Amino acid sequence: MKRIYRISILTAAIITSVGSAVAQDLRTAYFLDDFKWRHDMNPAFGNRNSYIALPFSNINVGIQGSFGVDNFLFENPRWGQPGEKRTVTFMHPDITYDQSVGKLKNGLKTRVDFRETIIGVGFRAFHGYNTLDVNVKGMAGVSFPKSFLEFAKSVRNDTYSFDDLAARGMAYGEIALGHSRQLNEQLRIGARVKALIGLGRFDVSMKNAYARLEGDVWELRAQAKAEVNAKGFSFVTEQEEYQSKSRKGQTYDKVTDVDVDDYKPMGGFGLGVDLGATYDGLLPGLTLCASLTDLGFIRWKTKAVAKTSETHFTFDGFHEVAVDGDYGTSLDDELDDYEDQLSDFLNLAVTDETGSSTHALAATLNLGAEYRMPFYNRLSAGLLLSRHFSGSNFSWTEGRLSANLAPTRSFSLALSYGLSNYGSSLGYVIHYHPKVINVFFGMDRIALGKYTTYEGIPIPMKPSFNLVMGVSFAIGGGKNAYEW
């Protein structure tokens, strides 16, 4: 059991700290003059001129986690003694609860969001600004509750809830048409309508999951469920006989693998919409912004569902156990029986749940305020509050302050400080946008801190890093950014 926990926790730590490639909204650039991708965060934003972005013209890489590896990996207090490794996990007996799990406010929550633009076009027409985008989007996340870490570190008489133990992912393509226009001198509105093509989705969750320890009795209860929505996906199963004595002779379809040989990309279809507005005139130099993006759903054509075949496991010690098999039950037999019960408890079995299913997109609410300095209107301060809605395990909230400067018509930059569920971060954007070419380079999270090693692998202790860079091509002239 301890080995299972050690593998699970170390895997979670590496996922959190190493992260993966992501492509996402660059929120530091939300108030940046003439940044071509601001309409992704608020469809009311327009641009000075028309533009076109070609496939793979944006490069986005990043690392993000809710806390650092230094909550999991520590220098061994016994380092230097024979046979001792330099780095140990938080489960080492010489690492106290207060040094590790006790420092955590919440459990381990990590997620990756990505977006790749296949083509992007913006142009002035129909009394406003219009955009056409073809994108591939997706997310993946893992959630480990703090109680799971507490159970692994300091097992004691108590009840530990594991309902927040979950994993989820989804990928889809979208074709988005957007239009924004000035209604009057103060109010500008915008909207984007999206046709969605589902590529695949998975959701692994736990229901009524807990571990209860009372005296010498261990009780584990959980209903694990895995649902996959992808055309051509299926679980590979084998007819398996229950191992525990209470269910000898009964069989179930045990999941042993997955089959994606017949996978087809068009697994579902849906619709989405982005809505946004900006308002000037409440106070001189003040602009208020609000948007709700990715409001929509995908209806998946198929689903494959697997659940744990057993929901309950109890260990209450060994009773009437003999050293050998001459009298009563032997120790080996008793151990084998508990191992069989635990195997039945952990295994997944395919259910007869089939057919289509509908799932909502993860929407994002952005509320912003920008104040342009009266002594120099090319300098402004911005505050952006963002709330991402993705269920109890994968939602996040962030507040970000930025200073935005456009010293010339073709050059602008921004600096920002953000505070979110994943901690604090510094960001910056440099944007060069003359008449023909637009180049930007920026980060919402600058990587700072030191590194450690585990089994020879370098791992950042406090990772928080992303890099966003891209190129688009402007077409024709345009108005000054301050002359909407």
CSV table of C-alpha atoms in Angstrom, one decimal:
chain,number,residue,atom,x,y,z
A,1,MET,CA,0.0,0.0,0.0
A,2,LYS,CA,2.8,2.4,0.9
A,3,ARG,CA,4.5,1.7,-2.5
A,4,ILE,CA,1.3,2.5,-4.3
A,5,TYR,CA,1.0,5.9,-2.5
A,6,ARG,CA,4.7,6.6,-3.1
A,7,ILE,CA,4.4,6.1,-6.8
A,8,SER,CA,1.1,8.1,-7.0
A,9,ILE,CA,2.4,11.1,-5.0
A,10,LEU,CA,5.8,11.2,-6.8
A,11,THR,CA,4.0,11.1,-10.2
A,12,ALA,CA,1.7,13.9,-9.1
A,13,ALA,CA,4.7,16.0,-8.0
A,14,ILE,CA,6.5,15.6,-11.3
A,15,ILE,CA,3.3,16.5,-13.3
A,16,THR,CA,2.9,19.6,-11.1
A,17,SER,CA,6.4,20.8,-11.4
A,18,VAL,CA,7.5,19.7,-14.9
A,19,GLY,CA,4.2,20.7,-16.5
A,20,SER,CA,3.9,20.5,-20.3
A,21,ALA,CA,3.5,22.6,-23.4
A,22,VAL,CA,0.5,24.9,-23.3
A,23,ALA,CA,-1.0,27.6,-25.5
A,24,GLN,CA,-3.3,29.9,-23.7
A,25,ASP,CA,-4.5,33.5,-23.4
A,26,LEU,CA,-1.7,35.9,-22.5
A,27,ARG,CA,-3.5,37.9,-19.8
A,28,THR,CA,-0.6,40.3,-19.3
A,29,ALA,CA,-1.5,41.6,-22.8
A,30,TYR,CA,-5.2,42.2,-22.1
A,31,PHE,CA,-4.7,46.0,-22.1
A,32,LEU,CA,-1.8,46.1,-24.5
A,33,ASP,CA,-2.2,48.5,-27.4
A,34,ASP,CA,-3.1,46.8,-30.7
A,35,PHE,CA,-2.3,43.2,-29.5
A,36,LYS,CA,-3.9,41.1,-32.2
A,37,TRP,CA,-5.2,38.3,-29.9
A,38,ARG,CA,-7.1,40.4,-27.3
A,39,HIS,CA,-10.4,39.3,-28.9
A,40,ASP,CA,-9.8,35.8,-27.6
A,41,MET,CA,-10.3,37.3,-24.1
A,42,ASN,CA,-12.9,39.9,-24.9
A,43,PRO,CA,-14.6,39.9,-28.4
A,44,ALA,CA,-15.4,43.6,-28.1
A,45,PHE,CA,-11.7,44.5,-28.7
A,46,GLY,CA,-10.7,45.5,-32.2
A,47,ASN,CA,-7.5,46.3,-33.9
A,48,ARG,CA,-6.0,49.3,-35.9
A,49,ASN,CA,-5.7,47.3,-39.1
A,50,SER,CA,-6.5,44.0,-40.8
A,51,TYR,CA,-4.1,41.1,-40.3
A,52,ILE,CA,-3.6,37.4,-41.1
A,53,ALA,CA,-1.9,34.8,-38.9
A,54,LEU,CA,-0.6,31.6,-40.6
A,55,PRO,CA,-0.5,28.1,-39.2
A,56,PHE,CA,2.0,27.6,-36.3
A,57,SER,CA,2.8,31.3,-36.2
A,58,ASN,CA,2.3,31.2,-32.4
A,59,ILE,CA,4.6,29.3,-30.1
A,60,ASN,CA,3.4,28.6,-26.6
A,61,VAL,CA,5.2,26.6,-23.9
A,62,GLY,CA,4.8,26.7,-20.2
A,63,ILE,CA,5.0,25.1,-16.7
A,64,GLN,CA,2.3,25.6,-14.0
A,65,GLY,CA,1.5,23.9,-10.7
A,66,SER,CA,-0.4,24.7,-7.6
A,67,PHE,CA,2.8,24.2,-5.4
A,68,GLY,CA,6.4,23.3,-5.7
A,69,VAL,CA,8.3,20.1,-5.6
A,70,ASP,CA,9.8,21.2,-2.3
A,71,ASN,CA,6.5,20.1,-0.7
A,72,PHE,CA,7.4,16.5,-1.8
A,73,LEU,CA,11.2,16.2,-2.1
A,74,PHE,CA,13.7,17.0,0.7
A,75,GLU,CA,17.3,16.6,1.5
A,76,ASN,CA,17.8,13.5,3.5
A,77,PRO,CA,18.7,14.3,7.1
A,78,ARG,CA,20.7,11.0,7.1
A,79,TRP,CA,22.6,12.0,4.0
A,80,GLY,CA,26.2,10.8,4.3
A,81,GLN,CA,25.4,7.7,6.2
A,82,PRO,CA,26.0,4.4,4.3
A,83,GLY,CA,23.2,3.4,1.9
A,84,GLU,CA,21.3,6.7,2.3
A,85,LYS,CA,20.2,8.8,-0.7
A,86,ARG,CA,20.6,12.5,-0.8
A,87,THR,CA,17.0,13.3,-1.8
A,88,VAL,CA,14.0,11.6,-0.2
A,89,THR,CA,10.2,12.0,-0.5
A,90,PHE,CA,7.9,13.6,2.1
A,91,MET,CA,7.1,10.1,3.3
A,92,HIS,CA,10.5,9.6,4.8
A,93,PRO,CA,10.2,9.0,8.6
A,94,ASP,CA,12.6,11.9,9.3
A,95,ILE,CA,10.5,14.4,7.4
A,96,THR,CA,7.8,15.7,9.7
A,97,TYR,CA,4.1,16.3,8.8
A,98,ASP,CA,4.6,20.1,9.5
A,99,GLN,CA,7.6,20.2,7.1
A,100,SER,CA,5.6,18.8,4.2
A,101,VAL,CA,1.8,18.2,4.0
A,102,GLY,CA,1.1,20.6,6.9
A,103,LYS,CA,2.3,23.6,4.8
A,104,LEU,CA,-0.3,23.0,2.1
A,105,LYS,CA,-3.5,25.0,2.2
A,106,ASN,CA,-5.2,22.8,-0.4
A,107,GLY,CA,-4.5,19.6,-2.3
A,108,LEU,CA,-2.6,19.2,-5.4
A,109,LYS,CA,-4.4,20.7,-8.4
A,110,THR,CA,-2.7,21.0,-11.7
A,111,ARG,CA,-4.0,21.6,-15.2
A,112,VAL,CA,-2.8,22.3,-18.7
A,113,ASP,CA,-4.7,24.4,-21.2
A,114,PHE,CA,-3.7,24.6,-24.9
A,115,ARG,CA,-4.7,26.4,-28.0
A,116,GLU,CA,-3.1,26.2,-31.5
A,117,THR,CA,-4.3,28.7,-34.1
A,118,ILE,CA,-4.5,27.1,-37.5
A,119,ILE,CA,-5.4,30.4,-39.2
A,120,GLY,CA,-6.5,33.8,-37.9
A,121,VAL,CA,-7.8,36.7,-39.9
A,122,GLY,CA,-9.0,40.2,-38.7
A,123,PHE,CA,-10.5,42.9,-40.9
A,124,ARG,CA,-12.6,46.1,-40.9
A,125,ALA,CA,-16.1,45.8,-42.5
A,126,PHE,CA,-19.8,45.9,-41.8
A,127,HIS,CA,-19.3,49.1,-39.6
A,128,GLY,CA,-17.0,47.3,-37.2
A,129,TYR,CA,-14.1,44.9,-36.8
A,130,ASN,CA,-14.4,41.2,-37.7
A,131,THR,CA,-12.4,38.1,-36.9
A,132,LEU,CA,-12.2,34.6,-38.3
A,133,ASP,CA,-10.2,32.0,-36.3
A,134,VAL,CA,-9.7,28.2,-36.8
A,135,ASN,CA,-8.3,26.8,-33.6
A,136,VAL,CA,-7.6,23.5,-31.8
A,137,LYS,CA,-8.2,23.8,-28.0
A,138,GLY,CA,-8.0,21.5,-25.0
A,139,MET,CA,-7.3,21.0,-21.4
A,140,ALA,CA,-6.1,18.3,-19.1
A,141,GLY,CA,-6.0,18.3,-15.3
A,142,VAL,CA,-5.2,16.1,-12.3
A,143,SER,CA,-6.5,16.7,-8.7
A,144,PHE,CA,-5.2,15.1,-5.5
A,145,PRO,CA,-7.0,16.2,-2.3
A,146,LYS,CA,-4.9,17.2,0.7
A,147,SER,CA,-6.5,14.3,2.7
A,148,PHE,CA,-4.9,11.8,0.2
A,149,LEU,CA,-1.5,13.3,1.1
A,150,GLU,CA,-2.3,13.2,4.8
A,151,PHE,CA,-3.3,9.6,4.6
A,152,ALA,CA,-0.1,8.7,2.8
A,153,LYS,CA,2.1,10.7,5.3
A,154,SER,CA,0.6,10.0,8.8
A,155,VAL,CA,-2.0,7.2,8.9
A,156,ARG,CA,-3.9,7.5,12.2
A,157,ASN,CA,-7.4,6.8,13.5
A,158,ASP,CA,-9.5,9.2,11.4
A,159,THR,CA,-11.6,9.4,8.3
A,160,TYR,CA,-10.0,10.7,5.0
A,161,SER,CA,-12.2,11.8,2.1
A,162,PHE,CA,-10.9,11.3,-1.4
A,163,ASP,CA,-13.8,12.7,-3.5
A,164,ASP,CA,-11.6,15.4,-5.0
A,165,LEU,CA,-9.3,12.7,-6.5
A,166,ALA,CA,-10.0,13.2,-10.3
A,167,ALA,CA,-8.5,13.5,-13.7
A,168,ARG,CA,-10.1,15.2,-16.8
A,169,GLY,CA,-9.2,16.2,-20.3
A,170,MET,CA,-10.9,17.4,-23.5
A,171,ALA,CA,-9.8,18.5,-27.0
A,172,TYR,CA,-11.8,20.1,-29.7
A,173,GLY,CA,-11.6,22.2,-32.8
A,174,GLU,CA,-13.4,25.4,-33.4
A,175,ILE,CA,-14.3,27.8,-36.2
A,176,ALA,CA,-15.0,31.2,-34.7
A,177,LEU,CA,-16.6,34.2,-36.3
A,178,GLY,CA,-16.5,37.5,-34.4
A,179,HIS,CA,-17.8,41.0,-34.8
A,180,SER,CA,-17.4,44.1,-32.7
A,181,ARG,CA,-18.6,47.6,-33.2
A,182,GLN,CA,-18.9,51.0,-31.5
A,183,LEU,CA,-22.5,51.7,-30.4
A,184,ASN,CA,-21.8,55.2,-29.3
A,185,GLU,CA,-18.9,57.2,-27.9
A,186,GLN,CA,-18.8,55.3,-24.6
A,187,LEU,CA,-20.0,51.7,-25.4
A,188,ARG,CA,-18.4,49.1,-27.6
A,189,ILE,CA,-19.8,45.5,-27.8
A,190,GLY,CA,-18.7,42.3,-29.5
A,191,ALA,CA,-19.6,38.6,-29.9
A,192,ARG,CA,-18.1,35.5,-31.4
A,193,VAL,CA,-20.1,32.5,-32.6
A,194,LYS,CA,-18.3,29.1,-32.7
A,195,ALA,CA,-18.9,25.8,-34.4
A,196,LEU,CA,-17.2,23.1,-32.4
A,197,ILE,CA,-15.9,19.7,-33.4
A,198,GLY,CA,-15.2,17.3,-30.5
A,199,LEU,CA,-11.9,15.4,-30.8
A,200,GLY,CA,-12.0,13.5,-27.5
A,201,ARG,CA,-12.8,13.7,-23.8
A,202,PHE,CA,-12.1,11.7,-20.7
A,203,ASP,CA,-13.3,12.1,-17.1
A,204,VAL,CA,-12.1,9.9,-14.1
A,205,SER,CA,-13.8,10.7,-10.9
A,206,MET,CA,-14.4,9.2,-7.4
A,207,LYS,CA,-17.7,9.1,-5.6
A,208,ASN,CA,-18.2,8.5,-1.9
A,209,ALA,CA,-14.5,7.8,-1.6
A,210,TYR,CA,-12.9,7.6,1.9
A,211,ALA,CA,-10.6,5.7,4.1
A,212,ARG,CA,-11.6,5.2,7.7
A,213,LEU,CA,-9.2,3.8,10.4
A,214,GLU,CA,-10.7,2.9,13.7
A,215,GLY,CA,-8.4,0.9,16.0
A,216,ASP,CA,-7.2,-2.1,14.1
A,217,VAL,CA,-9.9,-1.9,11.4
A,218,TRP,CA,-9.2,-0.4,8.0
A,219,GLU,CA,-12.2,0.4,5.8
A,220,LEU,CA,-11.8,1.7,2.2
A,221,ARG,CA,-14.9,2.7,0.2
A,222,ALA,CA,-15.0,4.3,-3.3
A,223,GLN,CA,-16.8,4.1,-6.6
A,224,ALA,CA,-14.4,5.0,-9.3
A,225,LYS,CA,-15.7,5.9,-12.7
A,226,ALA,CA,-13.9,6.5,-16.0
A,227,GLU,CA,-15.9,7.9,-19.0
A,228,VAL,CA,-14.3,8.4,-22.4
A,229,ASN,CA,-16.0,10.2,-25.3
A,230,ALA,CA,-14.2,9.5,-28.5
A,231,LYS,CA,-15.4,8.0,-31.8
A,232,GLY,CA,-13.7,4.6,-32.3
A,233,PHE,CA,-12.4,4.3,-28.7
A,234,SER,CA,-13.2,1.2,-26.7
A,235,PHE,CA,-12.0,-0.5,-23.5
A,236,VAL,CA,-10.3,-3.9,-24.0
A,237,THR,CA,-11.6,-6.4,-21.5
A,238,GLU,CA,-11.1,-9.9,-20.4
A,239,GLN,CA,-13.6,-12.2,-18.6
A,240,GLU,CA,-12.3,-12.2,-15.1
A,241,GLU,CA,-13.4,-14.3,-12.1
A,242,TYR,CA,-13.7,-12.5,-8.8
A,243,GLN,CA,-10.9,-13.5,-6.5
A,244,SER,CA,-12.4,-13.0,-3.1
A,245,LYS,CA,-14.1,-15.9,-1.3
A,246,SER,CA,-17.4,-14.1,-1.0
A,247,ARG,CA,-17.8,-13.9,-4.8
A,248,LYS,CA,-16.0,-17.0,-6.0
A,249,GLY,CA,-17.5,-18.3,-9.2
A,250,GLN,CA,-18.8,-14.9,-10.3
A,251,THR,CA,-17.3,-13.1,-13.3
A,252,TYR,CA,-17.0,-9.6,-14.7
A,253,ASP,CA,-15.5,-7.8,-17.8
A,254,LYS,CA,-12.2,-6.5,-16.4
A,255,VAL,CA,-10.5,-3.6,-18.2
A,256,THR,CA,-7.0,-4.6,-19.3
A,257,ASP,CA,-6.3,-2.1,-22.0
A,258,VAL,CA,-7.8,0.5,-24.4
A,259,ASP,CA,-8.2,0.3,-28.2
A,260,VAL,CA,-7.8,3.4,-30.4
A,261,ASP,CA,-7.1,1.8,-33.7
A,262,ASP,CA,-10.5,2.8,-35.1
A,263,TYR,CA,-10.3,6.4,-33.7
A,264,LYS,CA,-12.1,9.1,-35.7
A,265,PRO,CA,-11.5,12.8,-35.0
A,266,MET,CA,-15.1,13.9,-35.4
A,267,GLY,CA,-16.4,12.5,-32.1
A,268,GLY,CA,-19.0,15.2,-31.5
A,269,PHE,CA,-20.4,18.6,-32.4
A,270,GLY,CA,-21.4,21.7,-30.5
A,271,LEU,CA,-21.9,25.4,-30.4
A,272,GLY,CA,-20.2,28.1,-28.4
A,273,VAL,CA,-20.3,31.9,-28.0
A,274,ASP,CA,-18.1,34.7,-26.5
A,275,LEU,CA,-19.7,37.9,-25.4
A,276,GLY,CA,-17.9,41.2,-24.4
A,277,ALA,CA,-18.2,44.9,-23.9
A,278,THR,CA,-16.1,47.9,-23.1
A,279,TYR,CA,-17.3,51.2,-21.6
A,280,ASP,CA,-15.5,54.6,-21.6
A,281,GLY,CA,-16.7,57.8,-20.0
A,282,LEU,CA,-17.6,56.9,-16.4
A,283,LEU,CA,-14.5,58.9,-15.4
A,284,PRO,CA,-11.9,60.6,-17.6
A,285,GLY,CA,-9.3,58.1,-18.8
A,286,LEU,CA,-11.1,55.1,-17.3
A,287,THR,CA,-12.2,52.1,-19.5
A,288,LEU,CA,-14.3,49.3,-18.0
A,289,CYS,CA,-14.3,45.8,-19.7
A,290,ALA,CA,-16.4,42.7,-19.2
A,291,SER,CA,-16.5,39.4,-21.1
A,292,LEU,CA,-17.8,35.8,-20.9
A,293,THR,CA,-16.0,33.4,-23.2
A,294,ASP,CA,-16.4,29.7,-24.1
A,295,LEU,CA,-20.0,29.6,-23.2
A,296,GLY,CA,-21.3,26.5,-24.9
A,297,PHE,CA,-21.4,22.7,-25.2
A,298,ILE,CA,-20.4,19.6,-27.2
A,299,ARG,CA,-22.7,16.7,-27.8
A,300,TRP,CA,-20.5,13.6,-28.0
A,301,LYS,CA,-21.7,10.7,-30.2
A,302,THR,CA,-20.4,7.9,-28.1
A,303,LYS,CA,-19.2,7.1,-24.6
A,304,ALA,CA,-17.4,4.2,-23.0
A,305,VAL,CA,-17.8,3.8,-19.2
A,306,ALA,CA,-15.9,1.6,-16.7
A,307,LYS,CA,-16.4,1.5,-12.9
A,308,THR,CA,-14.8,-0.3,-10.1
A,309,SER,CA,-16.4,-3.8,-9.7
A,310,GLU,CA,-16.3,-3.5,-5.9
A,311,THR,CA,-17.0,-0.4,-3.7
A,312,HIS,CA,-15.9,-1.6,-0.3
A,313,PHE,CA,-12.9,-3.2,1.3
A,314,THR,CA,-12.3,-3.9,5.0
A,315,PHE,CA,-9.2,-5.2,6.8
A,316,ASP,CA,-9.8,-6.1,10.4
A,317,GLY,CA,-6.7,-8.2,11.2
A,318,PHE,CA,-6.0,-11.9,11.0
A,319,HIS,CA,-8.2,-14.3,12.9
A,320,GLU,CA,-7.5,-18.0,13.9
A,321,VAL,CA,-4.4,-18.0,11.8
A,322,ALA,CA,-2.0,-21.0,12.0
A,323,VAL,CA,1.7,-20.9,11.0
A,324,ASP,CA,1.0,-23.8,8.6
A,325,GLY,CA,-2.0,-25.4,7.1
A,326,ASP,CA,-2.4,-28.3,9.7
A,327,TYR,CA,-4.8,-26.3,11.8
A,328,GLY,CA,-7.2,-23.5,10.9
A,329,THR,CA,-6.3,-21.0,8.1
A,330,SER,CA,-2.7,-20.6,7.2
A,331,LEU,CA,-1.1,-17.1,7.2
A,332,ASP,CA,-0.4,-17.4,3.5
A,333,ASP,CA,-4.1,-18.2,2.8
A,334,GLU,CA,-5.3,-15.3,4.8
A,335,LEU,CA,-2.9,-12.9,3.1
A,336,ASP,CA,-3.9,-14.2,-0.3
A,337,ASP,CA,-7.6,-13.7,0.5
A,338,TYR,CA,-7.0,-10.0,1.5
A,339,GLU,CA,-4.9,-9.5,-1.6
A,340,ASP,CA,-7.8,-11.0,-3.7
A,341,GLN,CA,-10.3,-8.7,-2.0
A,342,LEU,CA,-8.1,-5.6,-2.6
A,343,SER,CA,-7.6,-6.6,-6.3
A,344,ASP,CA,-11.4,-6.8,-6.8
A,345,PHE,CA,-11.7,-3.4,-5.1
A,346,LEU,CA,-9.2,-1.7,-7.4
A,347,ASN,CA,-10.1,-3.3,-10.8
A,348,LEU,CA,-12.3,-1.5,-13.3
A,349,ALA,CA,-15.1,-3.3,-15.1
A,350,VAL,CA,-16.9,-2.2,-18.2
A,351,THR,CA,-20.6,-1.2,-17.8
A,352,ASP,CA,-23.4,-1.3,-20.3
A,353,GLU,CA,-23.7,2.5,-20.4
A,354,THR,CA,-23.6,3.6,-24.0
A,355,GLY,CA,-25.0,6.3,-26.3
A,356,SER,CA,-24.4,10.0,-26.6
A,357,SER,CA,-23.7,12.5,-23.9
A,358,THR,CA,-23.5,16.3,-23.6
A,359,HIS,CA,-20.9,18.3,-21.7
A,360,ALA,CA,-20.4,22.0,-21.3
A,361,LEU,CA,-17.3,23.9,-22.1
A,362,ALA,CA,-15.3,25.5,-19.4
A,363,ALA,CA,-16.3,29.2,-19.5
A,364,THR,CA,-14.2,32.2,-18.3
A,365,LEU,CA,-15.4,35.5,-16.9
A,366,ASN,CA,-13.1,38.5,-17.3
A,367,LEU,CA,-13.7,41.8,-15.6
A,368,GLY,CA,-11.2,44.6,-16.3
A,369,ALA,CA,-10.5,48.2,-15.6
A,370,GLU,CA,-7.9,50.4,-17.3
A,371,TYR,CA,-6.9,53.9,-16.3
A,372,ARG,CA,-5.0,56.0,-18.8
A,373,MET,CA,-2.6,58.5,-17.1
A,374,PRO,CA,-3.7,62.1,-17.6
A,375,PHE,CA,-0.2,63.3,-17.8
A,376,TYR,CA,0.7,60.8,-20.6
A,377,ASN,CA,-2.1,58.9,-22.4
A,378,ARG,CA,0.3,56.2,-23.7
A,379,LEU,CA,0.8,54.9,-20.2
A,380,SER,CA,-2.0,53.1,-18.4
A,381,ALA,CA,-2.6,50.8,-15.4
A,382,GLY,CA,-4.9,47.8,-15.7
A,383,LEU,CA,-6.6,45.4,-13.3
A,384,LEU,CA,-8.0,42.1,-14.7
A,385,LEU,CA,-10.1,39.7,-12.6
A,386,SER,CA,-10.6,36.3,-14.2
A,387,ARG,CA,-12.7,33.4,-13.1
A,388,HIS,CA,-12.5,30.1,-15.0
A,389,PHE,CA,-15.4,27.7,-14.4
A,390,SER,CA,-14.4,24.0,-14.8
A,391,GLY,CA,-16.1,22.2,-11.9
A,392,SER,CA,-14.9,22.0,-8.3
A,393,ASN,CA,-11.6,20.4,-9.1
A,394,PHE,CA,-10.3,22.4,-12.0
A,395,SER,CA,-11.7,26.0,-11.7
A,396,TRP,CA,-9.3,28.8,-10.9
A,397,THR,CA,-9.4,32.5,-10.0
A,398,GLU,CA,-6.8,35.2,-10.8
A,399,GLY,CA,-6.3,38.9,-10.2
A,400,ARG,CA,-3.6,40.6,-12.3
A,401,LEU,CA,-2.3,44.2,-12.2
A,402,SER,CA,-0.5,45.5,-15.2
A,403,ALA,CA,1.4,48.6,-16.3
A,404,ASN,CA,1.0,49.2,-20.1
A,405,LEU,CA,3.2,51.5,-22.2
A,406,ALA,CA,3.0,52.4,-25.9
A,407,PRO,CA,5.9,54.9,-26.4
A,408,THR,CA,5.5,54.8,-30.2
A,409,ARG,CA,2.8,53.9,-32.6
A,410,SER,CA,4.7,50.6,-33.5
A,411,PHE,CA,6.0,49.5,-30.1
A,412,SER,CA,4.3,48.7,-26.8
A,413,LEU,CA,5.1,46.7,-23.7
A,414,ALA,CA,3.5,45.6,-20.5
A,415,LEU,CA,4.5,44.4,-17.0
A,416,SER,CA,2.1,42.5,-14.7
A,417,TYR,CA,1.8,40.8,-11.3
A,418,GLY,CA,-0.8,38.1,-10.8
A,419,LEU,CA,-2.2,36.2,-7.8
A,420,SER,CA,-4.2,33.1,-8.3
A,421,ASN,CA,-4.9,29.6,-7.0
A,422,TYR,CA,-1.5,28.6,-8.3
A,423,GLY,CA,0.3,31.3,-6.4
A,424,SER,CA,1.8,34.6,-7.4
A,425,SER,CA,3.6,35.4,-10.7
A,426,LEU,CA,5.3,38.1,-12.7
A,427,GLY,CA,4.6,38.7,-16.4
A,428,TYR,CA,5.7,40.8,-19.3
A,429,VAL,CA,5.0,41.4,-23.0
A,430,ILE,CA,7.0,43.1,-25.7
A,431,HIS,CA,5.0,43.9,-28.8
A,432,TYR,CA,6.5,45.3,-32.1
A,433,HIS,CA,3.8,46.1,-34.5
A,434,PRO,CA,4.7,48.3,-37.5
A,435,LYS,CA,2.5,48.5,-40.6
A,436,VAL,CA,3.5,45.1,-42.1
A,437,ILE,CA,4.6,42.7,-39.4
A,438,ASN,CA,3.5,42.1,-35.8
A,439,VAL,CA,5.8,40.3,-33.5
A,440,PHE,CA,5.2,39.6,-29.8
A,441,PHE,CA,7.1,37.9,-27.0
A,442,GLY,CA,5.8,37.5,-23.5
A,443,MET,CA,5.2,35.6,-20.3
A,444,ASP,CA,2.5,35.5,-17.7
A,445,ARG,CA,4.8,33.5,-15.4
A,446,ILE,CA,8.5,34.1,-15.2
A,447,ALA,CA,10.5,31.1,-14.0
A,448,LEU,CA,12.4,31.9,-10.8
A,449,GLY,CA,13.9,29.7,-8.1
A,450,LYS,CA,16.3,26.8,-7.6
A,451,TYR,CA,16.4,23.2,-8.8
A,452,THR,CA,16.9,19.8,-7.1
A,453,THR,CA,17.5,16.3,-8.4
A,454,TYR,CA,15.7,13.1,-7.8
A,455,GLU,CA,17.2,9.9,-9.1
A,456,GLY,CA,19.5,12.1,-11.3
A,457,ILE,CA,16.6,14.0,-12.9
A,458,PRO,CA,16.7,17.8,-12.4
A,459,ILE,CA,13.4,19.2,-11.1
A,460,PRO,CA,12.6,22.9,-10.4
A,461,MET,CA,11.6,23.5,-6.8
A,462,LYS,CA,9.2,26.3,-7.4
A,463,PRO,CA,8.2,26.1,-11.1
A,464,SER,CA,6.1,28.8,-12.6
A,465,PHE,CA,6.9,29.4,-16.3
A,466,ASN,CA,5.3,30.1,-19.6
A,467,LEU,CA,6.6,31.5,-22.9
A,468,VAL,CA,4.3,32.9,-25.6
A,469,MET,CA,5.6,34.3,-28.9
A,470,GLY,CA,4.2,34.8,-32.3
A,471,VAL,CA,4.0,36.6,-35.6
A,472,SER,CA,1.1,38.0,-37.7
A,473,PHE,CA,1.0,40.1,-40.8
A,474,ALA,CA,-0.8,43.4,-41.0
A,475,ILE,CA,-2.8,44.4,-44.1
A,476,GLY,CA,-3.5,48.0,-45.0
A,477,GLY,CA,-3.5,51.1,-42.7
A,478,GLY,CA,-5.5,51.8,-39.6
A,479,LYS,CA,-6.7,54.2,-37.1
A,480,ASN,CA,-4.8,55.3,-34.1
A,481,ALA,CA,-5.5,53.0,-31.1
A,482,TYR,CA,-7.0,55.9,-29.2
A,483,GLU,CA,-9.4,56.9,-31.9
A,484,TRP,CA,-12.2,54.4,-31.7
